[in-house]
């Protein structure tokens, strides 16, 4: 999960809305590439579980899907944010799930 201050200035909303803080379940947005990679769409609920502490989990609803402005230097050419996936060794990372400012703390993410 991540937060990006001013995301709306660096990406275009394809569908839905930008995430709003304080909702239950918490709202998240993700890039079109990430949504396609994990097979989720608007309104779907994603449950994240902490692999180190199985008793901890977070529920997020997909509030919006966005497309990054690929020419914007804000993204620094990072494949994860631009394409929704990034190969890291033997693993493919998908994401990020972007929540509104303040939501990471509310969800207990350190």
mmCIF file of N, CA, C and O in Angstrom:
data_model
loop_
_atom_site.group_PDB
_atom_site.id
_atom_site.type_symbol
_atom_site.label_atom_id
_atom_site.label_comp_id
_atom_site.label_asym_id
_atom_site.label_seq_id
_atom_site.Cartn_x
_atom_site.Cartn_y
_atom_site.Cartn_z
ATOM 1 N N UNK A 1 0.844 -1.179 0.000
ATOM 2 C CA UNK A 1 0.000 0.000 0.000
ATOM 3 C C UNK A 1 0.883 1.233 0.000
ATOM 4 O O UNK A 1 2.025 1.184 0.452
ATOM 5 N N UNK A 2 0.312 2.328 -0.487
ATOM 6 C CA UNK A 2 1.061 3.575 -0.562
ATOM 7 C C UNK A 2 0.092 4.747 -0.562
ATOM 8 O O UNK A 2 -1.115 4.571 -0.731
ATOM 9 N N UNK A 3 0.644 5.919 -0.335
ATOM 10 C CA UNK A 3 -0.090 7.160 -0.566
ATOM 11 C C UNK A 3 0.773 8.009 -1.484
ATOM 12 O O UNK A 3 1.998 7.974 -1.407
ATOM 13 N N UNK A 4 0.145 8.724 -2.389
ATOM 14 C CA UNK A 4 0.844 9.639 -3.282
ATOM 15 C C UNK A 4 0.163 10.994 -3.175
ATOM 16 O O UNK A 4 -0.974 11.147 -3.626
ATOM 17 N N UNK A 5 0.840 11.942 -2.573
ATOM 18 C CA UNK A 5 0.271 13.282 -2.461
ATOM 19 C C UNK A 5 0.078 13.861 -3.858
ATOM 20 O O UNK A 5 0.991 13.853 -4.679
ATOM 21 N N UNK A 6 -1.121 14.327 -4.136
ATOM 22 C CA UNK A 6 -1.418 14.952 -5.425
ATOM 23 C C UNK A 6 -1.508 13.975 -6.581
ATOM 24 O O UNK A 6 -1.266 14.349 -7.729
ATOM 25 N N UNK A 7 -1.863 12.725 -6.293
ATOM 26 C CA UNK A 7 -1.955 11.714 -7.346
ATOM 27 C C UNK A 7 -2.783 12.199 -8.530
ATOM 28 O O UNK A 7 -2.433 11.956 -9.685
ATOM 29 N N UNK A 8 -3.851 12.916 -8.239
ATOM 30 C CA UNK A 8 -4.748 13.380 -9.304
ATOM 31 C C UNK A 8 -4.062 14.335 -10.284
ATOM 32 O O UNK A 8 -4.560 14.565 -11.383
ATOM 33 N N UNK A 9 -2.906 14.886 -9.912
ATOM 34 C CA UNK A 9 -2.150 15.760 -10.823
ATOM 35 C C UNK A 9 -1.184 14.968 -11.702
ATOM 36 O O UNK A 9 -0.601 15.521 -12.629
ATOM 37 N N UNK A 10 -1.011 13.676 -11.404
ATOM 38 C CA UNK A 10 -0.025 12.864 -12.113
ATOM 39 C C UNK A 10 -0.630 11.636 -12.795
ATOM 40 O O UNK A 10 0.094 10.842 -13.385
ATOM 41 N N UNK A 11 -1.945 11.497 -12.681
ATOM 42 C CA UNK A 11 -2.644 10.352 -13.259
ATOM 43 C C UNK A 11 -4.060 10.770 -13.613
ATOM 44 O O UNK A 11 -4.596 11.736 -13.066
ATOM 45 N N UNK A 12 -4.661 10.033 -14.540
ATOM 46 C CA UNK A 12 -6.050 10.290 -14.936
ATOM 47 C C UNK A 12 -6.926 9.166 -14.410
ATOM 48 O O UNK A 12 -6.594 7.985 -14.561
ATOM 49 N N UNK A 13 -8.030 9.543 -13.813
ATOM 50 C CA UNK A 13 -8.984 8.568 -13.310
ATOM 51 C C UNK A 13 -9.700 7.927 -14.503
ATOM 52 O O UNK A 13 -10.276 8.611 -15.342
ATOM 53 N N UNK A 14 -9.626 6.611 -14.614
ATOM 54 C CA UNK A 14 -10.260 5.870 -15.698
ATOM 55 C C UNK A 14 -11.704 5.556 -15.332
ATOM 56 O O UNK A 14 -12.606 5.651 -16.159
ATOM 57 N N UNK A 15 -11.906 5.163 -14.074
ATOM 58 C CA UNK A 15 -13.263 4.913 -13.579
ATOM 59 C C UNK A 15 -13.283 5.026 -12.064
ATOM 60 O O UNK A 15 -12.259 4.893 -11.401
ATOM 61 N N UNK A 16 -14.471 5.317 -11.535
ATOM 62 C CA UNK A 16 -14.618 5.439 -10.089
ATOM 63 C C UNK A 16 -14.212 6.804 -9.580
ATOM 64 O O UNK A 16 -14.318 7.804 -10.289
ATOM 65 N N UNK A 17 -13.731 6.825 -8.338
ATOM 66 C CA UNK A 17 -13.348 8.071 -7.671
ATOM 67 C C UNK A 17 -12.001 7.884 -6.993
ATOM 68 O O UNK A 17 -11.532 6.767 -6.812
ATOM 69 N N UNK A 18 -11.398 8.997 -6.595
ATOM 70 C CA UNK A 18 -10.176 8.922 -5.787
ATOM 71 C C UNK A 18 -10.561 8.442 -4.398
ATOM 72 O O UNK A 18 -11.675 8.693 -3.924
ATOM 73 N N UNK A 19 -9.668 7.770 -3.722
ATOM 74 C CA UNK A 19 -9.929 7.226 -2.392
ATOM 75 C C UNK A 19 -10.211 8.342 -1.390
ATOM 76 O O UNK A 19 -9.584 9.394 -1.432
ATOM 77 N N UNK A 20 -11.147 8.079 -0.504
ATOM 78 C CA UNK A 20 -11.528 9.015 0.553
ATOM 79 C C UNK A 20 -11.107 8.410 1.893
ATOM 80 O O UNK A 20 -11.374 7.232 2.155
ATOM 81 N N UNK A 21 -10.482 9.209 2.734
ATOM 82 C CA UNK A 21 -10.032 8.747 4.048
ATOM 83 C C UNK A 21 -11.218 8.523 4.982
ATOM 84 O O UNK A 21 -12.244 9.185 4.881
ATOM 85 N N UNK A 22 -11.058 7.559 5.894
ATOM 86 C CA UNK A 22 -12.028 7.349 6.957
ATOM 87 C C UNK A 22 -13.200 6.462 6.613
ATOM 88 O O UNK A 22 -14.087 6.259 7.445
ATOM 89 N N UNK A 23 -13.263 5.924 5.420
ATOM 90 C CA UNK A 23 -14.371 5.052 5.036
ATOM 91 C C UNK A 23 -14.148 3.639 5.588
ATOM 92 O O UNK A 23 -13.031 3.236 5.863
ATOM 93 N N UNK A 24 -15.255 2.889 5.739
ATOM 94 C CA UNK A 24 -15.177 1.499 6.161
ATOM 95 C C UNK A 24 -15.942 0.661 5.161
ATOM 96 O O UNK A 24 -17.132 0.897 4.986
ATOM 97 N N UNK A 25 -15.305 -0.298 4.486
ATOM 98 C CA UNK A 25 -13.873 -0.559 4.538
ATOM 99 C C UNK A 25 -13.090 0.591 3.900
ATOM 100 O O UNK A 25 -13.655 1.407 3.176
ATOM 101 N N UNK A 26 -11.808 0.613 4.168
ATOM 102 C CA UNK A 26 -10.950 1.647 3.596
ATOM 103 C C UNK A 26 -10.996 1.562 2.078
ATOM 104 O O UNK A 26 -11.115 0.488 1.503
ATOM 105 N N UNK A 27 -10.904 2.733 1.458
ATOM 106 C CA UNK A 27 -10.910 2.792 0.009
ATOM 107 C C UNK A 27 -9.485 2.829 -0.529
ATOM 108 O O UNK A 27 -8.601 3.400 0.093
ATOM 109 N N UNK A 28 -9.310 2.234 -1.697
ATOM 110 C CA UNK A 28 -8.017 2.260 -2.373
ATOM 111 C C UNK A 28 -8.246 2.450 -3.864
ATOM 112 O O UNK A 28 -9.319 2.126 -4.384
ATOM 113 N N UNK A 29 -7.255 3.004 -4.521
ATOM 114 C CA UNK A 29 -7.259 3.069 -5.973
ATOM 115 C C UNK A 29 -6.021 2.328 -6.452
ATOM 116 O O UNK A 29 -5.076 2.109 -5.690
ATOM 117 N N UNK A 30 -6.035 1.934 -7.702
ATOM 118 C CA UNK A 30 -4.849 1.317 -8.267
ATOM 119 C C UNK A 30 -4.808 1.589 -9.753
ATOM 120 O O UNK A 30 -5.811 1.986 -10.352
ATOM 121 N N UNK A 31 -3.628 1.419 -10.310
ATOM 122 C CA UNK A 31 -3.468 1.670 -11.732
ATOM 123 C C UNK A 31 -4.218 0.615 -12.538
ATOM 124 O O UNK A 31 -4.484 -0.491 -12.046
ATOM 125 N N UNK A 32 -4.526 0.951 -13.769
ATOM 126 C CA UNK A 32 -5.207 0.006 -14.648
ATOM 127 C C UNK A 32 -4.367 -1.256 -14.821
ATOM 128 O O UNK A 32 -4.903 -2.368 -14.845
ATOM 129 N N UNK A 33 -3.046 -1.099 -14.913
ATOM 130 C CA UNK A 33 -2.163 -2.255 -15.057
ATOM 131 C C UNK A 33 -2.216 -3.175 -13.858
ATOM 132 O O UNK A 33 -2.264 -4.399 -13.996
ATOM 133 N N UNK A 34 -2.219 -2.607 -12.662
ATOM 134 C CA UNK A 34 -2.287 -3.418 -11.439
ATOM 135 C C UNK A 34 -3.653 -4.096 -11.327
ATOM 136 O O UNK A 34 -3.740 -5.268 -10.953
ATOM 137 N N UNK A 35 -4.720 -3.370 -11.647
ATOM 138 C CA UNK A 35 -6.067 -3.943 -11.579
ATOM 139 C C UNK A 35 -6.181 -5.142 -12.516
ATOM 140 O O UNK A 35 -6.724 -6.187 -12.142
ATOM 141 N N UNK A 36 -5.641 -5.006 -13.710
ATOM 142 C CA UNK A 36 -5.676 -6.107 -14.669
ATOM 143 C C UNK A 36 -4.836 -7.286 -14.176
ATOM 144 O O UNK A 36 -5.257 -8.439 -14.266
ATOM 145 N N UNK A 37 -3.666 -6.989 -13.626
ATOM 146 C CA UNK A 37 -2.757 -8.045 -13.179
ATOM 147 C C UNK A 37 -3.355 -8.911 -12.073
ATOM 148 O O UNK A 37 -3.116 -10.115 -12.029
ATOM 149 N N UNK A 38 -4.125 -8.295 -11.169
ATOM 150 C CA UNK A 38 -4.701 -9.092 -10.076
ATOM 151 C C UNK A 38 -6.186 -9.397 -10.286
ATOM 152 O O UNK A 38 -6.808 -10.052 -9.459
ATOM 153 N N UNK A 39 -6.729 -8.935 -11.411
ATOM 154 C CA UNK A 39 -8.100 -9.286 -11.761
ATOM 155 C C UNK A 39 -9.159 -8.667 -10.885
ATOM 156 O O UNK A 39 -10.125 -9.343 -10.526
ATOM 157 N N UNK A 40 -8.986 -7.389 -10.534
ATOM 158 C CA UNK A 40 -10.004 -6.703 -9.736
ATOM 159 C C UNK A 40 -10.575 -5.521 -10.510
ATOM 160 O O UNK A 40 -9.956 -5.014 -11.437
ATOM 161 N N UNK A 41 -11.753 -5.101 -10.092
ATOM 162 C CA UNK A 41 -12.413 -3.968 -10.703
ATOM 163 C C UNK A 41 -13.077 -3.100 -9.662
ATOM 164 O O UNK A 41 -13.021 -3.380 -8.452
ATOM 165 N N UNK A 42 -13.715 -2.092 -10.112
ATOM 166 C CA UNK A 42 -14.402 -1.131 -9.259
ATOM 167 C C UNK A 42 -15.384 -1.839 -8.326
ATOM 168 O O UNK A 42 -16.159 -2.694 -8.750
ATOM 169 N N UNK A 43 -15.290 -1.536 -7.029
ATOM 170 C CA UNK A 43 -16.183 -2.107 -6.032
ATOM 171 C C UNK A 43 -15.726 -3.424 -5.436
ATOM 172 O O UNK A 43 -16.295 -3.875 -4.446
ATOM 173 N N UNK A 44 -14.712 -4.038 -6.033
ATOM 174 C CA UNK A 44 -14.203 -5.295 -5.479
ATOM 175 C C UNK A 44 -13.520 -5.039 -4.141
ATOM 176 O O UNK A 44 -12.949 -3.980 -3.909
ATOM 177 N N UNK A 45 -13.591 -6.028 -3.265
ATOM 178 C CA UNK A 45 -12.954 -5.946 -1.957
ATOM 179 C C UNK A 45 -11.692 -6.791 -1.973
ATOM 180 O O UNK A 45 -11.715 -7.942 -2.421
ATOM 181 N N UNK A 46 -10.605 -6.221 -1.503
ATOM 182 C CA UNK A 46 -9.321 -6.907 -1.418
ATOM 183 C C UNK A 46 -8.987 -7.051 0.058
ATOM 184 O O UNK A 46 -9.018 -6.075 0.803
ATOM 185 N N UNK A 47 -8.680 -8.273 0.479
ATOM 186 C CA UNK A 47 -8.282 -8.519 1.863
ATOM 187 C C UNK A 47 -6.780 -8.780 1.871
ATOM 188 O O UNK A 47 -6.302 -9.690 1.200
ATOM 189 N N UNK A 48 -6.048 -7.962 2.612
ATOM 190 C CA UNK A 48 -4.602 -8.120 2.748
ATOM 191 C C UNK A 48 -4.306 -8.739 4.102
ATOM 192 O O UNK A 48 -4.850 -8.303 5.111
ATOM 193 N N UNK A 49 -3.452 -9.729 4.110
ATOM 194 C CA UNK A 49 -3.065 -10.379 5.360
ATOM 195 C C UNK A 49 -1.574 -10.198 5.575
ATOM 196 O O UNK A 49 -0.784 -10.302 4.643
ATOM 197 N N UNK A 50 -1.193 -9.968 6.808
ATOM 198 C CA UNK A 50 0.200 -9.807 7.189
ATOM 199 C C UNK A 50 0.822 -11.195 7.298
ATOM 200 O O UNK A 50 0.388 -12.009 8.116
ATOM 201 N N UNK A 51 1.830 -11.475 6.469
ATOM 202 C CA UNK A 51 2.424 -12.815 6.477
ATOM 203 C C UNK A 51 3.189 -13.109 7.765
ATOM 204 O O UNK A 51 3.362 -14.264 8.128
ATOM 205 N N UNK A 52 3.640 -12.063 8.460
ATOM 206 C CA UNK A 52 4.361 -12.261 9.710
ATOM 207 C C UNK A 52 3.436 -12.319 10.917
ATOM 208 O O UNK A 52 3.792 -12.867 11.954
ATOM 209 N N UNK A 53 2.261 -11.718 10.794
ATOM 210 C CA UNK A 53 1.271 -11.712 11.878
ATOM 211 C C UNK A 53 -0.085 -12.072 11.279
ATOM 212 O O UNK A 53 -0.875 -11.193 10.938
ATOM 213 N N UNK A 54 -0.382 -13.358 11.134
ATOM 214 C CA UNK A 54 -1.603 -13.811 10.472
ATOM 215 C C UNK A 54 -2.900 -13.297 11.094
ATOM 216 O O UNK A 54 -3.940 -13.323 10.444
ATOM 217 N N UNK A 55 -2.851 -12.845 12.330
ATOM 218 C CA UNK A 55 -4.050 -12.315 12.974
ATOM 219 C C UNK A 55 -4.385 -10.909 12.486
ATOM 220 O O UNK A 55 -5.451 -10.388 12.775
ATOM 221 N N UNK A 56 -3.471 -10.276 11.736
ATOM 222 C CA UNK A 56 -3.696 -8.918 11.227
ATOM 223 C C UNK A 56 -4.101 -8.962 9.758
ATOM 224 O O UNK A 56 -3.503 -9.656 8.962
ATOM 225 N N UNK A 57 -5.127 -8.203 9.429
ATOM 226 C CA UNK A 57 -5.558 -8.090 8.041
ATOM 227 C C UNK A 57 -6.185 -6.718 7.824
ATOM 228 O O UNK A 57 -6.532 -6.023 8.776
ATOM 229 N N UNK A 58 -6.297 -6.341 6.567
ATOM 230 C CA UNK A 58 -6.937 -5.077 6.203
ATOM 231 C C UNK A 58 -7.831 -5.331 5.004
ATOM 232 O O UNK A 58 -7.455 -6.058 4.081
ATOM 233 N N UNK A 59 -9.020 -4.764 5.054
ATOM 234 C CA UNK A 59 -9.962 -4.883 3.952
ATOM 235 C C UNK A 59 -10.003 -3.561 3.211
ATOM 236 O O UNK A 59 -10.171 -2.504 3.828
ATOM 237 N N UNK A 60 -9.846 -3.613 1.891
ATOM 238 C CA UNK A 60 -9.872 -2.413 1.062
ATOM 239 C C UNK A 60 -10.882 -2.614 -0.054
ATOM 240 O O UNK A 60 -10.949 -3.699 -0.637
ATOM 241 N N UNK A 61 -11.650 -1.585 -0.361
ATOM 242 C CA UNK A 61 -12.557 -1.640 -1.498
ATOM 243 C C UNK A 61 -11.957 -0.793 -2.615
ATOM 244 O O UNK A 61 -11.416 0.288 -2.361
ATOM 245 N N UNK A 62 -12.018 -1.293 -3.837
ATOM 246 C CA UNK A 62 -11.481 -0.561 -4.983
ATOM 247 C C UNK A 62 -12.450 0.560 -5.330
ATOM 248 O O UNK A 62 -13.559 0.322 -5.819
ATOM 249 N N UNK A 63 -12.033 1.801 -5.040
ATOM 250 C CA UNK A 63 -12.863 2.973 -5.287
ATOM 251 C C UNK A 63 -12.609 3.560 -6.666
ATOM 252 O O UNK A 63 -13.483 4.211 -7.238
ATOM 253 N N UNK A 64 -11.395 3.354 -7.186
ATOM 254 C CA UNK A 64 -11.069 3.941 -8.474
ATOM 255 C C UNK A 64 -9.886 3.268 -9.140
ATOM 256 O O UNK A 64 -9.062 2.634 -8.482
ATOM 257 N N UNK A 65 -9.851 3.423 -10.452
ATOM 258 C CA UNK A 65 -8.747 2.908 -11.255
ATOM 259 C C UNK A 65 -8.216 4.068 -12.085
ATOM 260 O O UNK A 65 -8.994 4.829 -12.674
ATOM 261 N N UNK A 66 -6.881 4.200 -12.101
ATOM 262 C CA UNK A 66 -6.258 5.342 -12.763
ATOM 263 C C UNK A 66 -5.172 4.897 -13.737
ATOM 264 O O UNK A 66 -4.696 3.773 -13.685
ATOM 265 N N UNK A 67 -4.833 5.817 -14.620
ATOM 266 C CA UNK A 67 -3.768 5.602 -15.591
ATOM 267 C C UNK A 67 -2.715 6.679 -15.345
ATOM 268 O O UNK A 67 -3.024 7.864 -15.368
ATOM 269 N N UNK A 68 -1.467 6.294 -15.066
ATOM 270 C CA UNK A 68 -0.436 7.299 -14.817
ATOM 271 C C UNK A 68 -0.075 8.060 -16.093
ATOM 272 O O UNK A 68 -0.162 7.499 -17.188
ATOM 273 N N UNK A 69 0.305 9.308 -15.940
ATOM 274 C CA UNK A 69 0.841 10.092 -17.053
ATOM 275 C C UNK A 69 2.286 9.636 -17.235
ATOM 276 O O UNK A 69 3.171 10.016 -16.476
ATOM 277 N N UNK A 70 2.527 8.812 -18.231
ATOM 278 C CA UNK A 70 3.832 8.185 -18.428
ATOM 279 C C UNK A 70 4.943 9.191 -18.675
ATOM 280 O O UNK A 70 6.114 8.889 -18.442
ATOM 281 N N UNK A 71 4.620 10.379 -19.126
ATOM 282 C CA UNK A 71 5.632 11.401 -19.405
ATOM 283 C C UNK A 71 5.953 12.261 -18.181
ATOM 284 O O UNK A 71 6.885 13.052 -18.210
ATOM 285 N N UNK A 72 5.196 12.111 -17.130
ATOM 286 C CA UNK A 72 5.368 12.930 -15.925
ATOM 287 C C UNK A 72 6.590 12.446 -15.137
ATOM 288 O O UNK A 72 6.656 11.278 -14.744
ATOM 289 N N UNK A 73 7.547 13.329 -14.878
ATOM 290 C CA UNK A 73 8.739 12.932 -14.125
ATOM 291 C C UNK A 73 8.425 12.493 -12.690
ATOM 292 O O UNK A 73 9.267 11.879 -12.038
ATOM 293 N N UNK A 74 7.236 12.761 -12.201
ATOM 294 C CA UNK A 74 6.811 12.346 -10.869
ATOM 295 C C UNK A 74 7.046 10.844 -10.657
ATOM 296 O O UNK A 74 7.399 10.408 -9.564
ATOM 297 N N UNK A 75 6.839 10.046 -11.708
ATOM 298 C CA UNK A 75 6.914 8.589 -11.597
ATOM 299 C C UNK A 75 8.341 8.060 -11.694
ATOM 300 O O UNK A 75 8.575 6.886 -11.417
ATOM 301 N N UNK A 76 9.289 8.886 -12.084
ATOM 302 C CA UNK A 76 10.703 8.493 -12.183
ATOM 303 C C UNK A 76 10.908 7.230 -13.018
ATOM 304 O O UNK A 76 11.860 6.479 -12.812
ATOM 305 N N UNK A 77 10.005 6.965 -13.953
ATOM 306 C CA UNK A 77 10.139 5.807 -14.823
ATOM 307 C C UNK A 77 9.996 4.468 -14.123
ATOM 308 O O UNK A 77 10.394 3.440 -14.658
ATOM 309 N N UNK A 78 9.430 4.449 -12.911
ATOM 310 C CA UNK A 78 9.314 3.204 -12.135
ATOM 311 C C UNK A 78 8.256 2.277 -12.740
ATOM 312 O O UNK A 78 7.088 2.640 -12.839
ATOM 313 N N UNK A 79 8.654 1.052 -13.110
ATOM 314 C CA UNK A 79 7.720 0.116 -13.748
ATOM 315 C C UNK A 79 6.506 -0.241 -12.885
ATOM 316 O O UNK A 79 5.408 -0.391 -13.411
ATOM 317 N N UNK A 80 6.694 -0.384 -11.577
ATOM 318 C CA UNK A 80 5.568 -0.773 -10.727
ATOM 319 C C UNK A 80 4.444 0.246 -10.833
ATOM 320 O O UNK A 80 3.286 -0.105 -11.060
ATOM 321 N N UNK A 81 4.753 1.507 -10.678
ATOM 322 C CA UNK A 81 3.730 2.545 -10.713
ATOM 323 C C UNK A 81 3.205 2.789 -12.127
ATOM 324 O O UNK A 81 2.035 3.080 -12.323
ATOM 325 N N UNK A 82 4.072 2.666 -13.129
ATOM 326 C CA UNK A 82 3.651 2.928 -14.504
ATOM 327 C C UNK A 82 2.887 1.761 -15.132
ATOM 328 O O UNK A 82 1.935 1.972 -15.875
ATOM 329 N N UNK A 83 3.309 0.533 -14.841
ATOM 330 C CA UNK A 83 2.718 -0.630 -15.489
ATOM 331 C C UNK A 83 1.876 -1.490 -14.554
ATOM 332 O O UNK A 83 1.153 -2.366 -15.012
ATOM 333 N N UNK A 84 2.027 -1.293 -13.248
ATOM 334 C CA UNK A 84 1.268 -2.073 -12.278
ATOM 335 C C UNK A 84 1.965 -3.344 -11.847
ATOM 336 O O UNK A 84 1.513 -4.013 -10.926
ATOM 337 N N UNK A 85 3.067 -3.695 -12.518
ATOM 338 C CA UNK A 85 3.839 -4.879 -12.138
ATOM 339 C C UNK A 85 5.323 -4.593 -12.306
ATOM 340 O O UNK A 85 5.716 -3.745 -13.106
ATOM 341 N N UNK A 86 6.121 -5.301 -11.529
ATOM 342 C CA UNK A 86 7.571 -5.196 -11.658
ATOM 343 C C UNK A 86 8.195 -6.520 -11.250
ATOM 344 O O UNK A 86 7.890 -7.056 -10.186
ATOM 345 N N UNK A 87 9.041 -7.047 -12.109
ATOM 346 C CA UNK A 87 9.735 -8.293 -11.827
ATOM 347 C C UNK A 87 10.903 -8.003 -10.897
ATOM 348 O O UNK A 87 11.734 -7.146 -11.169
ATOM 349 N N UNK A 88 10.939 -8.707 -9.765
ATOM 350 C CA UNK A 88 12.012 -8.557 -8.778
ATOM 351 C C UNK A 88 12.541 -9.946 -8.451
ATOM 352 O O UNK A 88 11.964 -10.641 -7.622
ATOM 353 N N UNK A 89 13.615 -10.317 -9.143
ATOM 354 C CA UNK A 89 14.155 -11.657 -8.973
ATOM 355 C C UNK A 89 13.164 -12.674 -9.498
ATOM 356 O O UNK A 89 12.710 -12.584 -10.631
ATOM 357 N N UNK A 90 12.796 -13.627 -8.657
ATOM 358 C CA UNK A 90 11.848 -14.665 -9.049
ATOM 359 C C UNK A 90 10.395 -14.262 -8.788
ATOM 360 O O UNK A 90 9.483 -15.036 -9.061
ATOM 361 N N UNK A 91 10.183 -13.060 -8.263
ATOM 362 C CA UNK A 91 8.844 -12.619 -7.881
ATOM 363 C C UNK A 91 8.367 -11.464 -8.756
ATOM 364 O O UNK A 91 9.162 -10.638 -9.185
ATOM 365 N N UNK A 92 7.072 -11.424 -8.983
ATOM 366 C CA UNK A 92 6.462 -10.286 -9.661
ATOM 367 C C UNK A 92 5.673 -9.502 -8.623
ATOM 368 O O UNK A 92 4.745 -10.034 -8.009
ATOM 369 N N UNK A 93 6.074 -8.259 -8.418
ATOM 370 C CA UNK A 93 5.362 -7.375 -7.485
ATOM 371 C C UNK A 93 4.239 -6.699 -8.260
ATOM 372 O O UNK A 93 4.420 -6.287 -9.404
ATOM 373 N N UNK A 94 3.068 -6.578 -7.638
ATOM 374 C CA UNK A 94 1.907 -5.953 -8.255
ATOM 375 C C UNK A 94 1.417 -4.833 -7.349
ATOM 376 O O UNK A 94 1.382 -4.979 -6.133
ATOM 377 N N UNK A 95 1.033 -3.715 -7.941
ATOM 378 C CA UNK A 95 0.507 -2.625 -7.129
ATOM 379 C C UNK A 95 0.899 -1.279 -7.685
ATOM 380 O O UNK A 95 1.200 -1.161 -8.857
ATOM 381 N N UNK A 96 0.971 -0.310 -6.862
ATOM 382 C CA UNK A 96 0.562 -0.340 -5.457
ATOM 383 C C UNK A 96 -0.929 -0.069 -5.301
ATOM 384 O O UNK A 96 -1.572 0.475 -6.185
ATOM 385 N N UNK A 97 -1.439 -0.457 -4.143
ATOM 386 C CA UNK A 97 -2.780 -0.058 -3.732
ATOM 387 C C UNK A 97 -2.603 1.301 -3.068
ATOM 388 O O UNK A 97 -1.875 1.424 -2.084
ATOM 389 N N UNK A 98 -3.237 2.315 -3.615
ATOM 390 C CA UNK A 98 -3.042 3.679 -3.122
ATOM 391 C C UNK A 98 -4.244 4.090 -2.273
ATOM 392 O O UNK A 98 -5.383 4.042 -2.735
ATOM 393 N N UNK A 99 -3.962 4.465 -1.038
ATOM 394 C CA UNK A 99 -5.002 4.919 -0.110
ATOM 395 C C UNK A 99 -4.844 6.413 0.138
ATOM 396 O O UNK A 99 -3.798 6.991 -0.131
ATOM 397 N N UNK A 100 -5.883 7.031 0.665
ATOM 398 C CA UNK A 100 -5.865 8.465 0.965
ATOM 399 C C UNK A 100 -4.894 8.764 2.101
ATOM 400 O O UNK A 100 -4.577 7.883 2.916
ATOM 401 N N UNK A 101 -4.426 9.995 2.148
ATOM 402 C CA UNK A 101 -3.548 10.432 3.236
ATOM 403 C C UNK A 101 -4.179 10.093 4.582
ATOM 404 O O UNK A 101 -5.368 10.293 4.780
ATOM 405 N N UNK A 102 -3.380 9.565 5.488
ATOM 406 C CA UNK A 102 -3.844 9.224 6.820
ATOM 407 C C UNK A 102 -4.337 7.795 6.960
ATOM 408 O O UNK A 102 -4.451 7.281 8.069
ATOM 409 N N UNK A 103 -4.637 7.125 5.856
ATOM 410 C CA UNK A 103 -5.184 5.769 5.930
ATOM 411 C C UNK A 103 -4.145 4.735 6.332
ATOM 412 O O UNK A 103 -4.482 3.758 6.994
ATOM 413 N N UNK A 104 -2.901 4.910 5.957
ATOM 414 C CA UNK A 104 -1.880 3.933 6.339
ATOM 415 C C UNK A 104 -1.799 3.822 7.859
ATOM 416 O O UNK A 104 -1.767 2.724 8.408
ATOM 417 N N UNK A 105 -1.793 4.957 8.527
ATOM 418 C CA UNK A 105 -1.732 4.958 9.995
ATOM 419 C C UNK A 105 -3.000 4.339 10.580
ATOM 420 O O UNK A 105 -2.945 3.558 11.526
ATOM 421 N N UNK A 106 -4.142 4.668 10.005
ATOM 422 C CA UNK A 106 -5.426 4.135 10.498
ATOM 423 C C UNK A 106 -5.479 2.624 10.351
ATOM 424 O O UNK A 106 -6.042 1.912 11.182
ATOM 425 N N UNK A 107 -4.841 2.107 9.285
ATOM 426 C CA UNK A 107 -4.818 0.672 9.042
ATOM 427 C C UNK A 107 -3.709 -0.042 9.808
ATOM 428 O O UNK A 107 -3.593 -1.252 9.763
ATOM 429 N N UNK A 108 -2.881 0.735 10.499
ATOM 430 C CA UNK A 108 -1.803 0.149 11.291
ATOM 431 C C UNK A 108 -0.595 -0.266 10.480
ATOM 432 O O UNK A 108 0.183 -1.106 10.891
ATOM 433 N N UNK A 109 -0.448 0.329 9.282
ATOM 434 C CA UNK A 109 0.713 0.032 8.443
ATOM 435 C C UNK A 109 1.858 0.926 8.868
ATOM 436 O O UNK A 109 1.710 2.129 8.986
ATOM 437 N N UNK A 110 2.997 0.320 9.128
ATOM 438 C CA UNK A 110 4.146 1.079 9.599
ATOM 439 C C UNK A 110 5.139 1.309 8.504
ATOM 440 O O UNK A 110 5.238 0.613 7.559
#
